[in-house]
Amino acid sequence: MNNPLLILIAGPYRSGTGGDADAIARNLERLEEAAAPLHRLGHIPMIGEWVALPTLRGMTDAESAATDVMYDTAARLLQHCDAVLRLPGDSSGADNDVRIARERGLPVYYSLDEVPAA
């Protein structure tokens, strides 16, 4: 068995929702649907929102307005991740995650079928 990879799952979260809380929740559910299959492959799934949302809850409105916590959190996580799984759908944040991953020389997968088992 190879070492497990820490894989950032990237895809639409706020994109295309018009700020609708139900649509945002459905997008998060879609991201989370990839977590169990990655775990089954022997890897560690990571979603930026899992870290960013509690961070946002702990900030004042002024702090959260001063930075885009979602993008910043994903960029920081990518300093520790080994790969990205880019799910379908328009998302400037996920596209930015792919750009950062490529700059770091990390593999970017576009399907669970592409992810090798650990």
N, CA and C atoms as an extended XYZ file, in Angstrom:
354
Properties=species:S:1:pos:R:3:atomname:S:1:resname:S:1:resid:I:1 pbc="F F F"
N         0.845       -1.186        0.000 N   MET     1
C         0.000        0.000        0.000 CA  MET     1
C         0.881        1.238        0.000 C   MET     1
N         0.612        2.159       -0.901 N   ASN     2
C         1.323        3.428       -0.956 CA  ASN     2
C         0.825        4.342        0.147 C   ASN     2
N         1.535        5.436        0.344 N   ASN     3
C         1.094        6.410        1.333 CA  ASN     3
C        -0.205        7.066        0.885 C   ASN     3
N        -1.111        7.294        1.812 N   PRO     4
C        -2.348        7.994        1.447 CA  PRO     4
C        -2.044        9.443        1.088 C   PRO     4
N        -2.824        9.961        0.154 N   LEU     5
C        -2.712       11.355       -0.263 CA  LEU     5
C        -3.769       12.182        0.459 C   LEU     5
N        -3.409       13.412        0.781 N   LEU     6
C        -4.381       14.392        1.260 CA  LEU     6
C        -4.897       15.086        0.004 C   LEU     6
N        -6.162       14.845       -0.334 N   ILE     7
C        -6.719       15.320       -1.598 CA  ILE     7
C        -7.793       16.374       -1.344 C   ILE     7
N        -7.556       17.577       -1.883 N   LEU     8
C        -8.532       18.660       -1.786 CA  LEU     8
C        -9.616       18.441       -2.831 C   LEU     8
N       -10.847       18.365       -2.391 N   ILE     9
C       -11.994       18.234       -3.284 CA  ILE     9
C       -12.447       19.653       -3.633 C   ILE     9
N       -12.379       19.993       -4.914 N   ALA    10
C       -12.691       21.349       -5.363 CA  ALA    10
C       -13.845       21.310       -6.357 C   ALA    10
N       -14.785       22.210       -6.178 N   GLY    11
C       -15.925       22.308       -7.078 CA  GLY    11
C       -16.797       23.462       -6.646 C   GLY    11
N       -17.923       23.635       -7.296 N   PRO    12
C       -18.804       24.750       -6.945 CA  PRO    12
C       -19.283       24.683       -5.496 C   PRO    12
N       -19.237       25.820       -4.845 N   TYR    13
C       -19.812       25.966       -3.511 CA  TYR    13
C       -20.840       27.105       -3.561 C   TYR    13
N       -20.362       28.331       -3.756 N   ARG    14
C       -21.277       29.475       -3.866 CA  ARG    14
C       -21.681       29.743       -5.321 C   ARG    14
N       -20.850       29.324       -6.245 N   SER    15
C       -21.078       29.616       -7.664 CA  SER    15
C       -22.434       29.120       -8.138 C   SER    15
N       -23.112       29.988       -8.869 N   GLY    16
C       -24.386       29.618       -9.468 CA  GLY    16
C       -25.550       29.501       -8.512 C   GLY    16
N       -25.363       29.929       -7.274 N   THR    17
C       -26.441       29.777       -6.285 CA  THR    17
C       -27.239       31.055       -6.074 C   THR    17
N       -26.710       32.189       -6.505 N   GLY    18
C       -27.377       33.456       -6.231 CA  GLY    18
C       -27.507       33.723       -4.744 C   GLY    18
N       -26.653       33.068       -3.936 N   GLY    19
C       -26.696       33.256       -2.494 CA  GLY    19
C       -27.763       32.445       -1.788 C   GLY    19
N       -28.493       31.603       -2.521 N   ASP    20
C       -29.550       30.781       -1.935 CA  ASP    20
C       -28.936       29.720       -1.021 C   ASP    20
N       -29.316       29.758        0.247 N   ALA    21
C       -28.730       28.859        1.251 CA  ALA    21
C       -28.965       27.382        0.929 C   ALA    21
N       -30.129       27.049        0.387 N   ASP    22
C       -30.405       25.654        0.035 CA  ASP    22
C       -29.515       25.182       -1.112 C   ASP    22
N       -29.320       26.048       -2.100 N   ALA    23
C       -28.456       25.693       -3.234 CA  ALA    23
C       -27.002       25.549       -2.784 C   ALA    23
N       -26.575       26.413       -1.884 N   ILE    24
C       -25.210       26.313       -1.343 CA  ILE    24
C       -25.059       24.991       -0.583 C   ILE    24
N       -26.055       24.633        0.207 N   ALA    25
C       -26.010       23.380        0.965 CA  ALA    25
C       -25.948       22.178        0.018 C   ALA    25
N       -26.707       22.230       -1.085 N   ARG    26
C       -26.653       21.137       -2.064 CA  ARG    26
C       -25.266       21.034       -2.693 C   ARG    26
N       -24.645       22.180       -2.966 N   ASN    27
C       -23.285       22.161       -3.527 CA  ASN    27
C       -22.303       21.531       -2.542 C   ASN    27
N       -22.433       21.851       -1.261 N   LEU    28
C       -21.548       21.246       -0.272 CA  LEU    28
C       -21.786       19.739       -0.207 C   LEU    28
N       -23.039       19.324       -0.297 N   GLU    29
C       -23.341       17.884       -0.302 CA  GLU    29
C       -22.663       17.192       -1.485 C   GLU    29
N       -22.662       17.843       -2.655 N   ARG    30
C       -22.003       17.263       -3.832 CA  ARG    30
C       -20.502       17.117       -3.593 C   ARG    30
N       -19.905       18.131       -2.977 N   LEU    31
C       -18.476       18.036       -2.654 CA  LEU    31
C       -18.239       16.872       -1.696 C   LEU    31
N       -19.093       16.767       -0.687 N   GLU    32
C       -18.913       15.733        0.335 CA  GLU    32
C       -19.169       14.327       -0.196 C   GLU    32
N       -19.941       14.196       -1.275 N   GLU    33
C       -20.178       12.880       -1.860 CA  GLU    33
C       -18.887       12.222       -2.343 C   GLU    33
N       -17.871       13.011       -2.633 N   ALA    34
C       -16.592       12.463       -3.090 CA  ALA    34
C       -15.710       12.017       -1.928 C   ALA    34
N       -16.049       12.391       -0.708 N   ALA    35
C       -15.189       12.091        0.446 CA  ALA    35
C       -15.099       10.594        0.729 C   ALA    35
N       -16.220        9.904        0.810 N   ALA    36
C       -16.197        8.475        1.134 CA  ALA    36
C       -15.459        7.664        0.072 C   ALA    36
N       -15.701        7.909       -1.231 N   PRO    37
C       -14.938        7.159       -2.232 CA  PRO    37
C       -13.426        7.389       -2.128 C   PRO    37
N       -13.003        8.608       -1.828 N   LEU    38
C       -11.570        8.865       -1.653 CA  LEU    38
C       -11.044        8.103       -0.442 C   LEU    38
N       -11.826        8.095        0.618 N   HIS    39
C       -11.437        7.338        1.813 CA  HIS    39
C       -11.311        5.844        1.487 C   HIS    39
N       -12.254        5.333        0.732 N   ARG    40
C       -12.211        3.914        0.342 CA  ARG    40
C       -10.959        3.591       -0.469 C   ARG    40
N       -10.478        4.574       -1.236 N   LEU    41
C        -9.256        4.385       -2.018 CA  LEU    41
C        -8.001        4.481       -1.139 C   LEU    41
N        -8.194        4.800        0.133 N   GLY    42
C        -7.071        4.866        1.064 CA  GLY    42
C        -6.518        6.255        1.283 C   GLY    42
N        -7.232        7.278        0.804 N   HIS    43
C        -6.752        8.653        0.904 CA  HIS    43
C        -7.489        9.438        1.987 C   HIS    43
N        -7.033       10.657        2.206 N   ILE    44
C        -7.645       11.554        3.182 CA  ILE    44
C        -8.326       12.682        2.407 C   ILE    44
N        -9.657       12.706        2.392 N   PRO    45
C       -10.363       13.776        1.685 CA  PRO    45
C       -10.346       15.068        2.496 C   PRO    45
N       -10.276       16.181        1.785 N   MET    46
C       -10.320       17.496        2.430 CA  MET    46
C       -11.174       18.411        1.564 C   MET    46
N       -12.028       19.169        2.212 N   ILE    47
C       -12.830       20.189        1.538 CA  ILE    47
C       -12.551       21.498        2.245 C   ILE    47
N       -12.201       22.525        1.494 N   GLY    48
C       -11.840       23.806        2.078 CA  GLY    48
C       -12.921       24.386        2.975 C   GLY    48
N       -14.173       24.170        2.601 N   GLU    49
C       -15.278       24.706        3.400 CA  GLU    49
C       -15.343       24.072        4.780 C   GLU    49
N       -14.855       22.843        4.917 N   TRP    50
C       -14.826       22.213        6.239 CA  TRP    50
C       -13.969       23.015        7.211 C   TRP    50
N       -12.997       23.733        6.691 N   VAL    51
C       -12.105       24.546        7.520 CA  VAL    51
C       -12.567       26.008        7.523 C   VAL    51
N       -12.965       26.497        6.361 N   ALA    52
C       -13.299       27.914        6.219 CA  ALA    52
C       -14.579       28.300        6.958 C   ALA    52
N       -15.590       27.447        6.939 N   LEU    53
C       -16.868       27.826        7.555 CA  LEU    53
C       -16.754       28.038        9.062 C   LEU    53
N       -16.102       27.151        9.822 N   PRO    54
C       -15.927       27.437       11.251 CA  PRO    54
C       -15.051       28.666       11.488 C   PRO    54
N       -14.088       28.882       10.594 N   THR    55
C       -13.239       30.067       10.709 CA  THR    55
C       -14.084       31.327       10.554 C   THR    55
N       -14.948       31.330        9.549 N   LEU    56
C       -15.828       32.481        9.324 CA  LEU    56
C       -16.732       32.742       10.528 C   LEU    56
N       -17.246       31.670       11.133 N   ARG    57
C       -18.129       31.847       12.297 CA  ARG    57
C       -17.397       32.494       13.472 C   ARG    57
N       -16.077       32.340       13.524 N   GLY    58
C       -15.297       32.912       14.614 CA  GLY    58
C       -14.782       34.309       14.335 C   GLY    58
N       -15.131       34.873       13.185 N   MET    59
C       -14.641       36.203       12.816 CA  MET    59
C       -15.731       37.253       12.963 C   MET    59
N       -15.291       38.471       13.167 N   THR    60
C       -16.233       39.588       13.131 CA  THR    60
C       -16.578       39.872       11.675 C   THR    60
N       -17.640       40.625       11.446 N   ASP    61
C       -18.021       40.986       10.081 CA  ASP    61
C       -16.902       41.757        9.393 C   ASP    61
N       -16.232       42.631       10.123 N   ALA    62
C       -15.147       43.427        9.541 CA  ALA    62
C       -13.981       42.530        9.115 C   ALA    62
N       -13.663       41.534        9.944 N   GLU    63
C       -12.574       40.610        9.598 CA  GLU    63
C       -12.914       39.800        8.357 C   GLU    63
N       -14.122       39.266        8.321 N   SER    64
C       -14.495       38.417        7.188 CA  SER    64
C       -14.641       39.236        5.910 C   SER    64
N       -15.018       40.513        6.022 N   ALA    65
C       -15.126       41.371        4.845 CA  ALA    65
C       -13.750       41.774        4.320 C   ALA    65
N       -12.738       41.758        5.186 N   ALA    66
C       -11.401       42.216        4.790 CA  ALA    66
C       -10.663       41.191        3.933 C   ALA    66
N       -11.100       39.951        3.923 N   THR    67
C       -10.428       38.910        3.144 CA  THR    67
C       -11.451       37.902        2.667 C   THR    67
N       -11.145       37.215        1.585 N   ASP    68
C       -12.022       36.133        1.159 CA  ASP    68
C       -11.520       34.870        1.833 C   ASP    68
N       -12.109       34.549        2.962 N   VAL    69
C       -11.671       33.443        3.794 CA  VAL    69
C       -11.696       32.123        3.020 C   VAL    69
N       -12.686       31.939        2.162 N   MET    70
C       -12.786       30.691        1.400 CA  MET    70
C       -11.556       30.488        0.517 C   MET    70
N       -11.213       31.511       -0.283 N   TYR    71
C       -10.058       31.397       -1.179 CA  TYR    71
C        -8.767       31.278       -0.379 C   TYR    71
N        -8.656       32.073        0.660 N   ASP    72
C        -7.436       32.070        1.469 CA  ASP    72
C        -7.233       30.714        2.151 C   ASP    72
N        -8.297       30.144        2.668 N   THR    73
C        -8.202       28.842        3.328 CA  THR    73
C        -7.765       27.767        2.338 C   THR    73
N        -8.368       27.756        1.154 N   ALA    74
C        -7.992       26.758        0.142 CA  ALA    74
C        -6.527       26.922       -0.252 C   ALA    74
N        -6.079       28.153       -0.419 N   ALA    75
C        -4.675       28.379       -0.781 CA  ALA    75
C        -3.746       27.871        0.319 C   ALA    75
N        -4.106       28.092        1.561 N   ARG    76
C        -3.283       27.601        2.668 CA  ARG    76
C        -3.304       26.075        2.727 C   ARG    76
N        -4.478       25.483        2.529 N   LEU    77
C        -4.577       24.025        2.539 CA  LEU    77
C        -3.728       23.398        1.443 C   LEU    77
N        -3.687       24.052        0.290 N   LEU    78
C        -2.921       23.500       -0.829 CA  LEU    78
C        -1.420       23.472       -0.565 C   LEU    78
N        -0.967       24.147        0.467 N   GLN    79
C         0.436       24.040        0.865 CA  GLN    79
C         0.693       22.692        1.532 C   GLN    79
N        -0.390       21.985        1.912 N   HIS    80
C        -0.266       20.706        2.611 CA  HIS    80
C        -0.847       19.531        1.826 C   HIS    80
N        -1.670       19.827        0.833 N   CYS    81
C        -2.323       18.767        0.073 CA  CYS    81
C        -1.371       18.153       -0.950 C   CYS    81
N        -1.693       16.931       -1.330 N   ASP    82
C        -0.886       16.185       -2.293 CA  ASP    82
C        -1.515       16.148       -3.675 C   ASP    82
N        -2.803       16.487       -3.779 N   ALA    83
C        -3.514       16.426       -5.051 CA  ALA    83
C        -4.835       17.172       -4.916 C   ALA    83
N        -5.478       17.395       -6.063 N   VAL    84
C        -6.799       18.024       -6.115 CA  VAL    84
C        -7.713       17.141       -6.942 C   VAL    84
N        -8.933       16.966       -6.462 N   LEU    85
C        -9.994       16.347       -7.243 CA  LEU    85
C       -10.939       17.469       -7.643 C   LEU    85
N       -10.954       17.814       -8.939 N   ARG    86
C       -11.793       18.914       -9.441 CA  ARG    86
C       -13.105       18.330       -9.945 C   ARG    86
N       -14.179       18.632       -9.235 N   LEU    87
C       -15.505       18.177       -9.627 CA  LEU    87
C       -16.082       19.109      -10.684 C   LEU    87
N       -17.028       18.628      -11.484 N   PRO    88
C       -17.605       19.454      -12.551 CA  PRO    88
C       -18.381       20.651      -12.017 C   PRO    88
N       -18.474       21.669      -12.855 N   GLY    89
C       -19.270       22.854      -12.557 CA  GLY    89
C       -18.422       24.105      -12.538 C   GLY    89
N       -19.041       25.203      -12.936 N   ASP    90
C       -18.358       26.491      -12.942 CA  ASP    90
C       -18.043       26.914      -11.515 C   ASP    90
N       -16.796       27.282      -11.285 N   SER    91
C       -16.382       27.751       -9.967 CA  SER    91
C       -15.037       28.432      -10.093 C   SER    91
N       -15.013       29.734       -9.873 N   SER    92
C       -13.732       30.451       -9.933 CA  SER    92
C       -12.818       29.999       -8.798 C   SER    92
N       -13.387       29.674       -7.638 N   GLY    93
C       -12.572       29.197       -6.525 CA  GLY    93
C       -11.916       27.866       -6.838 C   GLY    93
N       -12.685       26.923       -7.397 N   ALA    94
C       -12.125       25.621       -7.760 CA  ALA    94
C       -11.105       25.769       -8.877 C   ALA    94
N       -11.371       26.664       -9.826 N   ASP    95
C       -10.389       26.920      -10.891 CA  ASP    95
C        -9.100       27.474      -10.301 C   ASP    95
N        -9.220       28.320       -9.298 N   ASN    96
C        -8.035       28.859       -8.626 CA  ASN    96
C        -7.281       27.748       -7.891 C   ASN    96
N        -8.011       26.822       -7.271 N   ASP    97
C        -7.371       25.687       -6.607 CA  ASP    97
C        -6.562       24.870       -7.611 C   ASP    97
N        -7.122       24.643       -8.794 N   VAL    98
C        -6.420       23.888       -9.840 CA  VAL    98
C        -5.165       24.643      -10.267 C   VAL    98
N        -5.287       25.962      -10.437 N   ARG    99
C        -4.126       26.772      -10.836 CA  ARG    99
C        -3.005       26.643       -9.802 C   ARG    99
N        -3.349       26.770       -8.533 N   ILE   100
C        -2.345       26.662       -7.466 CA  ILE   100
C        -1.729       25.270       -7.459 C   ILE   100
N        -2.566       24.251       -7.590 N   ALA   101
C        -2.057       22.870       -7.595 CA  ALA   101
C        -1.074       22.667       -8.740 C   ALA   101
N        -1.418       23.149       -9.913 N   ARG   102
C        -0.519       22.993      -11.069 CA  ARG   102
C         0.793       23.740      -10.838 C   ARG   102
N         0.715       24.943      -10.261 N   GLU   103
C         1.931       25.696       -9.949 CA  GLU   103
C         2.835       24.926       -8.995 C   GLU   103
N         2.227       24.182       -8.088 N   ARG   104
C         2.982       23.387       -7.113 CA  ARG   104
C         3.385       22.026       -7.661 C   ARG   104
N         2.941       21.701       -8.885 N   GLY   105
C         3.272       20.420       -9.482 CA  GLY   105
C         2.453       19.260       -8.939 C   GLY   105
N         1.296       19.571       -8.358 N   LEU   106
C         0.435       18.527       -7.792 CA  LEU   106
C        -0.460       17.932       -8.877 C   LEU   106
N        -0.778       16.653       -8.757 N   PRO   107
C        -1.730       16.072       -9.704 CA  PRO   107
C        -3.125       16.654       -9.499 C   PRO   107
N        -3.822       16.825      -10.605 N   VAL   108
C        -5.214       17.270      -10.584 CA  VAL   108
C        -6.027       16.181      -11.271 C   VAL   108
N        -6.981       15.634      -10.550 N   TYR   109
C        -7.857       14.599      -11.080 CA  TYR   109
C        -9.212       15.220      -11.372 C   TYR   109
N        -9.839       14.754      -12.443 N   TYR   110
C       -11.145       15.278      -12.828 CA  TYR   110
C       -12.252       14.237      -12.668 C   TYR   110
N       -11.889       13.082      -12.154 N   SER   111
C       -12.844       12.002      -11.922 CA  SER   111
C       -12.279       11.099      -10.831 C   SER   111
N       -13.157       10.518      -10.053 N   LEU   112
C       -12.718        9.560       -9.032 CA  LEU   112
C       -12.016        8.364       -9.681 C   LEU   112
N       -12.412        8.045      -10.922 N   ASP   113
C       -11.794        6.930      -11.631 CA  ASP   113
C       -10.303        7.180      -11.922 C   ASP   113
N        -9.897        8.440      -11.953 N   GLU   114
C        -8.499        8.782      -12.226 CA  GLU   114
C        -7.616        8.663      -10.984 C   GLU   114
N        -8.209        8.662       -9.808 N   VAL   115
C        -7.444        8.674       -8.556 CA  VAL   115
C        -6.922        7.263       -8.275 C   VAL   115
N        -5.598        7.105       -8.178 N   PRO   116
C        -5.057        5.779       -7.872 CA  PRO   116
C        -5.315        5.407       -6.417 C   PRO   116
N        -5.415        4.126       -6.165 N   ALA   117
C        -5.576        3.650       -4.795 CA  ALA   117
C        -4.258        3.817       -4.047 C   ALA   117
N        -4.367        4.052       -2.753 N   ALA   118
C        -3.156        4.180       -1.925 CA  ALA   118
C        -2.587        2.807       -1.641 C   ALA   118
